[in-house]
CSV table of C-alpha atoms in Angstrom, one decimal:
chain,number,residue,atom,x,y,z
A,1,GLU,CA,39.5,-47.7,-73.6
A,2,LYS,CA,37.3,-44.8,-72.4
A,3,GLU,CA,35.5,-47.3,-70.1
A,4,GLY,CA,38.7,-48.5,-68.7
A,5,ALA,CA,39.9,-44.9,-68.0
A,6,ALA,CA,36.9,-44.2,-66.0
A,7,ASP,CA,38.0,-46.5,-63.3
A,8,GLY,CA,41.7,-46.4,-63.7
A,9,SER,CA,42.0,-49.8,-65.2
A,10,SER,CA,43.8,-48.5,-68.3
A,11,ARG,CA,46.7,-47.5,-66.1
A,12,ALA,CA,47.4,-51.1,-65.0
A,13,VAL,CA,50.7,-52.4,-66.2
A,14,GLY,CA,50.8,-55.5,-68.4
A,15,GLY,CA,47.9,-57.7,-69.5
A,16,SER,CA,44.8,-59.0,-67.9
A,17,THR,CA,46.3,-62.3,-66.6
A,18,VAL,CA,46.4,-63.3,-63.0
A,19,LEU,CA,48.1,-66.6,-62.1
A,20,GLY,CA,48.0,-67.7,-65.7
A,21,ILE,CA,44.2,-67.0,-65.9
A,22,ASP,CA,43.2,-64.4,-68.5
A,23,LEU,CA,40.5,-62.2,-66.9
A,24,GLY,CA,39.6,-60.7,-70.3
A,25,SER,CA,40.2,-57.0,-69.7
A,26,ARG,CA,42.3,-54.6,-67.7
A,27,ARG,CA,39.2,-53.5,-65.8
A,28,ALA,CA,38.5,-57.0,-64.5
A,29,TYR,CA,42.2,-57.3,-63.7
A,30,VAL,CA,42.0,-54.2,-61.4
A,31,ARG,CA,38.7,-55.4,-59.9
A,32,CYS,CA,40.2,-58.7,-59.0
A,33,THR,CA,43.7,-57.6,-57.8
A,34,VAL,CA,42.8,-54.3,-56.1
A,35,HIS,CA,39.1,-53.7,-55.5
A,36,ALA,CA,38.0,-57.1,-54.4
A,37,PRO,CA,40.7,-57.6,-51.7
A,38,LEU,CA,40.1,-54.1,-50.3
A,39,LEU,CA,36.3,-54.7,-50.2
A,40,LEU,CA,36.9,-57.9,-48.3
A,41,THR,CA,39.4,-56.2,-46.0
A,42,THR,CA,36.8,-53.6,-45.3
A,43,THR,CA,34.2,-56.1,-44.4
A,44,LEU,CA,36.4,-58.1,-42.1
A,45,CYS,CA,38.2,-55.3,-40.3
A,46,ILE,CA,35.3,-52.8,-40.0
A,47,GLY,CA,33.1,-55.7,-38.7
A,48,ALA,CA,35.7,-56.7,-36.2
A,49,GLU,CA,35.9,-53.1,-35.1
A,50,ILE,CA,32.2,-53.0,-34.3
A,51,ALA,CA,32.2,-56.5,-32.7
A,52,TYR,CA,35.0,-55.5,-30.3
A,53,ALA,CA,33.0,-52.4,-29.1
A,54,ALA,CA,29.9,-54.5,-28.8
A,55,TRP,CA,31.4,-57.3,-26.7
A,56,VAL,CA,34.3,-55.8,-24.8
A,57,TYR,CA,32.2,-55.0,-21.7
A,58,ALA,CA,30.9,-58.5,-21.4
A,59,TYR,CA,34.3,-60.0,-22.2
A,60,ALA,CA,36.0,-57.9,-19.5
A,61,ALA,CA,33.4,-58.5,-16.9
A,62,HIS,CA,33.1,-62.3,-17.4
A,63,HIS,CA,36.4,-63.4,-18.7
A,64,ALA,CA,38.8,-60.8,-17.4
A,65,GLU,CA,36.9,-60.6,-14.2
A,66,MET,CA,37.0,-56.8,-14.1
A,67,ARG,CA,34.5,-55.0,-11.9
A,68,SER,CA,31.4,-53.9,-13.7
A,69,ASP,CA,32.1,-50.2,-13.2
A,70,GLU,CA,35.7,-50.6,-14.7
A,71,ALA,CA,34.6,-52.7,-17.6
A,72,ALA,CA,31.9,-50.1,-18.5
A,73,TYR,CA,34.7,-47.6,-19.2
A,74,LEU,CA,36.4,-49.8,-21.8
A,75,SER,CA,34.0,-49.0,-24.6
A,76,SER,CA,34.5,-45.3,-24.0
A,77,LEU,CA,38.2,-45.8,-23.9
A,78,TYR,CA,38.1,-47.7,-27.2
A,79,TRP,CA,36.2,-45.0,-29.1
A,80,SER,CA,38.3,-42.2,-27.5
A,81,ALA,CA,41.5,-44.0,-28.7
A,82,PHE,CA,39.7,-44.3,-32.1
A,83,VAL,CA,39.1,-40.6,-32.3
A,84,VAL,CA,42.7,-39.8,-31.2
A,85,GLY,CA,44.0,-42.1,-33.9
A,86,ARG,CA,41.8,-40.7,-36.6
A,87,LEU,CA,42.9,-37.2,-35.7
A,88,SER,CA,46.6,-38.2,-35.6
A,89,ALA,CA,46.3,-39.6,-39.2
A,90,THR,CA,45.8,-36.0,-40.5
A,91,PRO,CA,49.4,-34.7,-39.9
A,92,LEU,CA,50.8,-38.2,-40.6
A,93,ALA,CA,49.2,-38.1,-44.1
A,94,ALA,CA,51.3,-35.0,-44.9
A,95,TYR,CA,54.5,-37.1,-44.6
A,96,PHE,CA,53.5,-40.7,-45.3
A,97,SER,CA,51.7,-42.4,-48.2
A,98,PRO,CA,48.3,-44.1,-47.4
A,99,GLY,CA,49.9,-47.5,-47.7
A,100,SER,CA,52.7,-46.6,-45.3
A,101,ILE,CA,50.0,-45.6,-42.8
A,102,LEU,CA,47.6,-48.5,-43.4
A,103,VAL,CA,49.9,-51.5,-42.9
A,104,PRO,CA,51.5,-50.4,-39.7
A,105,SER,CA,48.2,-49.3,-38.1
A,106,LEU,CA,46.4,-52.5,-38.9
A,107,ALA,CA,49.4,-54.4,-37.7
A,108,LEU,CA,49.0,-52.6,-34.4
A,109,GLU,CA,45.3,-53.7,-34.3
A,110,VAL,CA,46.4,-57.4,-34.8
A,111,LEU,CA,49.1,-57.2,-32.2
A,112,SER,CA,46.8,-55.7,-29.7
A,113,LEU,CA,44.2,-58.4,-30.2
A,114,LEU,CA,46.8,-61.1,-30.1
A,115,ALA,CA,48.1,-59.7,-26.8
A,116,LEU,CA,44.6,-59.8,-25.4
A,117,ALA,CA,44.1,-63.4,-26.5
A,118,LEU,CA,47.5,-64.7,-25.2
A,119,LEU,CA,48.3,-62.6,-22.1
A,120,PRO,CA,46.6,-63.5,-18.8
A,121,PRO,CA,43.5,-61.2,-18.5
A,122,SER,CA,43.8,-58.3,-16.2
A,123,SER,CA,42.6,-54.7,-16.0
A,124,ASN,CA,45.9,-53.3,-17.2
A,125,VAL,CA,46.1,-55.7,-20.1
A,126,MET,CA,42.5,-54.9,-21.2
A,127,ARG,CA,43.1,-51.2,-21.0
A,128,ALA,CA,46.3,-51.3,-23.0
A,129,GLY,CA,44.8,-53.7,-25.6
A,130,THR,CA,41.8,-51.6,-25.9
A,131,VAL,CA,43.8,-48.5,-26.7
A,132,GLY,CA,45.9,-50.3,-29.2
A,133,ALA,CA,42.9,-51.8,-31.0
A,134,GLY,CA,41.1,-48.4,-31.1
A,135,VAL,CA,44.1,-46.6,-32.6
A,136,GLY,CA,45.0,-49.5,-35.0
A,137,VAL,CA,41.6,-49.6,-36.7
A,138,SER,CA,40.9,-45.9,-36.8
A,139,MET,CA,43.0,-45.2,-39.9
A,140,LEU,CA,41.5,-48.0,-42.0
A,141,PHE,CA,38.5,-46.7,-43.9
A,142,SER,CA,39.7,-43.2,-44.7
A,143,ASN,CA,43.2,-44.4,-45.9
A,144,ILE,CA,41.7,-47.1,-48.1
A,145,LEU,CA,39.9,-44.3,-49.9
A,146,SER,CA,43.2,-42.2,-50.0
A,147,LEU,CA,45.1,-45.3,-51.3
A,148,LEU,CA,42.7,-45.8,-54.2
A,149,ALA,CA,42.7,-42.1,-55.0
A,150,ARG,CA,46.5,-42.0,-55.0
A,151,TYR,CA,46.6,-44.5,-57.8
A,152,GLY,CA,43.6,-43.2,-59.7
A,153,LEU,CA,41.4,-46.2,-58.9
A,154,LEU,CA,38.7,-44.5,-56.8
A,155,THR,CA,35.4,-44.3,-58.6
A,156,THR,CA,31.9,-43.4,-57.4
A,157,ALA,CA,30.9,-47.1,-57.7
A,158,MET,CA,33.9,-48.2,-55.6
A,159,THR,CA,33.1,-45.6,-53.0
A,160,GLY,CA,29.6,-46.8,-52.7
A,161,ALA,CA,30.8,-50.4,-52.6
A,162,LEU,CA,33.2,-49.7,-49.8
A,163,GLY,CA,30.3,-48.3,-47.7
A,164,ALA,CA,28.1,-51.2,-48.5
A,165,PHE,CA,30.8,-53.8,-47.6
A,166,ALA,CA,31.5,-52.0,-44.4
A,167,ALA,CA,27.8,-52.2,-43.5
A,168,ILE,CA,27.8,-55.9,-44.3
A,169,GLY,CA,30.7,-56.3,-41.7
A,170,HIS,CA,28.6,-54.2,-39.2
A,171,MET,CA,25.7,-56.6,-39.5
A,172,THR,CA,27.5,-59.9,-39.7
A,173,VAL,CA,30.7,-60.0,-37.7
A,174,PRO,CA,29.2,-59.0,-34.3
A,175,SER,CA,26.6,-61.8,-34.7
A,176,LEU,CA,29.4,-64.2,-35.7
A,177,ALA,CA,31.3,-63.2,-32.5
A,178,GLY,CA,28.1,-63.8,-30.5
A,179,ALA,CA,27.7,-67.4,-32.0
A,180,ALA,CA,31.4,-68.1,-31.2
A,181,ILE,CA,30.9,-67.0,-27.6
A,182,ASP,CA,27.8,-69.1,-27.2
A,183,ARG,CA,29.5,-72.2,-28.5
A,184,HIS,CA,33.1,-71.8,-27.1
A,185,GLY,CA,32.8,-69.1,-24.3
A,186,TYR,CA,34.2,-65.6,-24.1
A,187,ALA,CA,37.8,-67.0,-24.6
A,188,ALA,CA,37.0,-67.4,-28.3
A,189,LEU,CA,36.3,-63.6,-28.9
A,190,MET,CA,39.8,-62.3,-29.1
A,191,PRO,CA,41.2,-65.1,-31.3
A,192,LEU,CA,38.3,-64.7,-33.6
A,193,LEU,CA,38.7,-60.9,-34.0
A,194,CYS,CA,42.5,-61.4,-34.3
A,195,ALA,CA,42.1,-63.9,-37.1
A,196,LEU,CA,39.7,-61.6,-39.0
A,197,ASN,CA,42.0,-58.7,-38.7
A,198,GLY,CA,45.0,-60.9,-39.7
A,199,VAL,CA,43.3,-61.9,-42.9
A,200,GLY,CA,42.6,-58.2,-43.5
A,201,LEU,CA,46.2,-57.3,-42.9
A,202,ALA,CA,47.5,-60.0,-45.3
A,203,LEU,CA,45.1,-58.8,-48.1
A,204,LEU,CA,45.9,-55.2,-47.5
A,205,THR,CA,49.7,-55.7,-47.5
A,206,ALA,CA,49.3,-57.7,-50.7
A,207,VAL,CA,47.3,-54.9,-52.4
A,208,VAL,CA,49.8,-52.1,-51.2
A,209,LEU,CA,52.8,-54.2,-52.6
A,210,HIS,CA,50.9,-54.9,-55.8
A,211,LEU,CA,50.1,-51.2,-56.4
A,212,ARG,CA,53.8,-50.2,-55.6
A,213,ALA,CA,55.1,-52.7,-58.1
A,214,ASN,CA,52.7,-52.1,-60.9
A,215,PHE,CA,51.6,-48.5,-60.7
A,216,HIS,CA,53.3,-45.1,-60.2
A,217,ALA,CA,51.4,-42.8,-57.9
A,218,ASP,CA,50.8,-39.2,-59.0
A,219,GLU,CA,51.8,-37.1,-56.1
A,220,GLY,CA,50.2,-34.0,-57.6
A,221,SER,CA,46.9,-35.1,-58.8
A,222,GLY,CA,46.2,-38.5,-57.3
A,223,GLY,CA,46.3,-40.2,-60.6
A,224,ALA,CA,48.6,-43.0,-61.6
A,225,VAL,CA,50.6,-44.0,-64.6
A,226,PRO,CA,52.0,-47.4,-65.6
A,227,GLN,CA,55.6,-48.2,-65.2
A,228,GLY,CA,57.6,-47.2,-68.1
A,229,GLY,CA,55.3,-44.2,-68.8
A,230,ARG,CA,56.4,-40.5,-68.1
A,231,ARG,CA,54.4,-38.9,-65.4
A,232,LEU,CA,53.8,-35.2,-66.2
A,233,GLY,CA,52.2,-33.8,-63.0
A,234,GLY,CA,50.1,-30.6,-63.5
A,235,ARG,CA,50.8,-29.0,-66.9
A,236,SER,CA,52.6,-31.2,-69.4
A,237,LYS,CA,56.3,-30.6,-70.1
A,238,ARG,CA,55.5,-29.7,-73.7
A,239,ALA,CA,53.1,-26.9,-72.5
A,240,GLU,CA,55.8,-25.7,-70.1
A,241,GLU,CA,58.3,-25.6,-73.0
A,242,ALA,CA,55.9,-23.7,-75.1
A,243,ARG,CA,55.5,-21.1,-72.3
A,244,ARG,CA,59.3,-20.8,-71.9
A,245,ILE,CA,59.7,-20.2,-75.7
A,246,ALA,CA,56.9,-17.7,-75.7
A,247,SER,CA,58.6,-15.7,-72.9
A,248,GLU,CA,61.9,-15.8,-74.7
A,249,TRP,CA,60.3,-14.6,-77.9
A,250,SER,CA,58.2,-11.9,-76.4
A,251,PRO,CA,58.1,-8.7,-78.3
A,252,SER,CA,60.1,-5.7,-77.2
A,253,PRO,CA,60.6,-2.2,-78.7
A,254,ARG,CA,64.4,-2.8,-78.7
A,255,GLY,CA,64.4,-6.5,-79.8
A,256,ASN,CA,65.5,-9.4,-77.7
A,257,SER,CA,69.1,-8.7,-76.9
A,258,ALA,CA,69.6,-12.2,-75.5
A,259,LEU,CA,68.9,-13.7,-78.9
A,260,ASP,CA,70.2,-11.2,-81.6
A,261,GLY,CA,72.1,-8.6,-79.7
A,262,GLY,CA,69.4,-6.1,-80.3
A,263,SER,CA,69.8,-6.0,-84.0
A,264,SER,CA,66.2,-6.9,-85.0
A,265,SER,CA,62.9,-5.4,-84.1
A,266,GLY,CA,60.6,-6.7,-81.5
A,267,GLU,CA,57.9,-7.3,-84.2
A,268,ASP,CA,60.2,-9.6,-86.1
A,269,TRP,CA,60.9,-11.7,-83.0
A,270,ALA,CA,57.2,-11.7,-82.0
A,271,GLU,CA,56.4,-13.1,-85.5
A,272,ALA,CA,59.0,-15.8,-85.2
A,273,GLY,CA,58.0,-16.6,-81.7
A,274,GLN,CA,54.4,-17.1,-82.9
A,275,GLY,CA,55.6,-19.7,-85.4
A,276,GLU,CA,57.7,-21.6,-82.8
A,277,ARG,CA,54.6,-21.6,-80.4
A,278,GLN,CA,52.5,-23.1,-83.2
A,279,ARG,CA,55.1,-25.7,-83.9
A,280,LEU,CA,55.2,-26.8,-80.3
A,281,LEU,CA,51.4,-26.7,-79.6
A,282,GLY,CA,50.7,-28.3,-83.0
A,283,GLY,CA,52.8,-31.3,-81.9
A,284,ALA,CA,51.0,-31.5,-78.7
A,285,SER,CA,47.6,-31.5,-80.5
A,286,ARG,CA,48.7,-34.3,-82.8
A,287,ARG,CA,49.5,-36.4,-79.7
A,288,GLY,CA,46.3,-35.5,-78.0
A,289,SER,CA,45.4,-32.3,-76.2
A,290,ALA,CA,47.3,-31.8,-73.0
A,291,PRO,CA,45.1,-31.0,-70.0
A,292,THR,CA,46.0,-28.2,-67.7
A,293,THR,CA,45.6,-30.4,-64.7
A,294,GLY,CA,45.9,-34.1,-64.0
A,295,THR,CA,48.2,-36.7,-65.6
A,296,VAL,CA,49.3,-37.2,-69.2
A,297,VAL,CA,51.0,-40.4,-70.3
A,298,VAL,CA,53.3,-40.1,-73.4
């Protein structure tokens, strides 16, 4: 159980069965239904991001028949749009969840590449598609991290794996695009990148829907609790109740007029209040100590 809590797998709802196949543990269930699809999405989409930047100049010059000086600006335009998109994600994150940012942004990436693949090539189409592709992919990596953290599934191992799988995409997808160009010409570039991002979008959408259906995100601390559990963000409700009782039973030289009309001494109420606090906190300790921060499931 402690091992599962380390990577958030103990917060998964239900058993460890996927499509009738028992995976043996909740940890394996989370890895197969959340971690593995996101790692594959990272490889495909980050690899396509680098491949676009690597081949856009040659594609524009040879396939779209842009002048060399115009085509040379496309790579700069792509990364400038990437930076603008990444910066715009900061204020968006204050109002939208990571899943609500990830799916539309990657959909923009797919639509931009689809437009480049289907529309007649021209300078304006190349510029517009390049801006859309740069903005669309810019929010992917950082918001995948935020998505996992939101549901308490981000671990040090998963963070390292995301970086490793992104590097695999860096090394393999541009070479794959080059092989496709050698075999089928530059016309194969945009359909290939669109297909890779389309697969990534499908996987990402499935993971976001799976998390929303089977986990409750902790808005306060980034953890998650299973459906049916009671999320106690920050301090637990029992601890809050103990503080309230303590304040009501606080000693006063004239007694507590709200409770006894001022007829008893403050020392009597302080003694009774101590007993009440011990009753409340004792119940909390029997259930398990309540942390001062994070998430408690009761």
